[in-house]
Amino acid sequence: MIGPALLLRRALPRYSLLAKAPCIKPQRSLLSSLSGSFGSGSGSSSRPLELKYLEGNGALALALPLPLHDNGMLGGAEGDVGLGVRVFSMQPTTSVGGFIAQVQQEDTSAKDVQLRTTKGVAFPPETPFSTLMADDFQIVLNDKVLKVAAPVFTGDAYTSLPQDGQLDIRSVAHKAAIIKLRETIESHPKWKIDVTEFRKLAAEHGIPKKQSSQVLHAFHQVGIVFHFAQSPDEELKTAVFLKPRNVLDTYFDSLGLTPPTTQHYTEARQALETELATLMPEHDALLHLKKELDHMAHKRVRVYCYLSSLGLVGSFGLYAWLSFIHFSWDIMEPVTYFTGFGVSIVGYTWWTFTQKEYDYENIYDYLFQGRRKKLYARAAFDEAKLEALQARVVAIQKDIGVIAAKAVKPTCLQAQFLQNE
């Protein structure tokens, strides 16, 4: 097995990494695209008929070369759009039998009308057109066989929201199948599968074989997968790369260039560092102001503590003087009792209002919070803004560390880490 870089080198020039965009042909009118060109008198068409899906009302349109000539051959003049052509409109729920009845009612010379698969198996009359739309089919008019191309998911006929603003349920269902297929591919453990396996995955999600090729092409165009269908290398032509980032990173690295994922990490880190440099001056200024205000609050509360200590010592001396010198213990005993009981009442009242124990630490914190709140208001300090800045700085520093850890991983693994973000 060869590596992704070598396979990609087969598809891309060594130093030319940009491909020219293909020219886009202008769309033809609906009638012109429906009618096409039919062989005059031969009954064979130069290209398949197209079953069109009309966005406005969700109906289907199919142009048939009617009426037939008297000899049963297909009519219509080649190159005359609309001449010898009948456009039939039906709903996806219209049955095969109903459509055949419409054709025979339009042209009585169409005696034998059949709808069958490309392998020649006729559809039962009760088969709805929604079943036929899954793949190409054939219409038999008498003894002439006309090929009909079914609409595909990625063509102009399918849009999630039609121009009239109504919700197209069928189109949404198709898009849902494609989205589920994309999710399966992105979580697939392999980095490369073949086209057959991709079609099998598409079929498991309800996407027929015909549409799977269109979906694969669309996925390649937008970079969900890599599939170089036009490559002369057979192995590369049948390969579907499910991890395009890994392939590109390995290819760039093999050329001595900076891989795209590494560039992404470098740019992301530079953006984070720039944002961090922008935030830090304001963050540091607010943090310094907070420390100064907190220091002032602590200083004021410590003054209160010193004064309280002096008050307690003074109260002790006063009670001793009253008990043993000025009065007697008989007089001071009730005073000390009521003083202690009063302190108990104060402690219970404190707990009632603050839901905290009446102890020194809680008293200190209460005084500190009150003083700090006044200082914050006086200095117009926004504490919430500082907290938001601190959280953002921590997040940026964490992201920078994560990016630095991913950037040192091997090149072939960096894209996988990027996908998991």
Short mmCIF file of N, CA, C and O in Angstrom, two decimals, residues 11 51 157 167 230 266 405:
data_model
loop_
_atom_site.label_atom_id
_atom_site.label_comp_id
_atom_site.label_asym_id
_atom_site.label_seq_id
_atom_site.Cartn_x
_atom_site.Cartn_y
_atom_site.Cartn_z
N ALA A 11 -1.94 12.89 -8.58
CA ALA A 11 -3.07 13.69 -9.04
C ALA A 11 -2.72 15.17 -9.19
O ALA A 11 -3.36 15.87 -9.97
N LEU A 51 -36.27 13.24 -16.75
CA LEU A 51 -37.40 13.39 -15.83
C LEU A 51 -37.07 14.56 -14.90
O LEU A 51 -36.16 14.49 -14.09
N ALA A 157 -32.48 20.53 -9.94
CA ALA A 157 -33.88 20.23 -9.65
C ALA A 157 -34.16 20.10 -8.17
O ALA A 157 -35.31 20.08 -7.76
N LEU A 167 -42.15 24.44 1.97
CA LEU A 167 -41.16 23.45 2.38
C LEU A 167 -41.28 22.22 1.50
O LEU A 167 -42.34 21.61 1.39
N GLN A 230 -10.65 11.48 -12.72
CA GLN A 230 -10.05 11.65 -14.04
C GLN A 230 -8.57 11.29 -14.07
O GLN A 230 -7.91 11.50 -15.09
N THR A 266 -0.79 27.62 13.85
CA THR A 266 0.04 28.81 14.03
C THR A 266 -0.80 30.08 14.03
O THR A 266 -0.63 30.97 14.89
N ALA A 405 0.62 21.78 22.40
CA ALA A 405 0.75 20.33 22.53
C ALA A 405 0.39 19.62 21.22
O ALA A 405 1.01 18.62 20.84
#
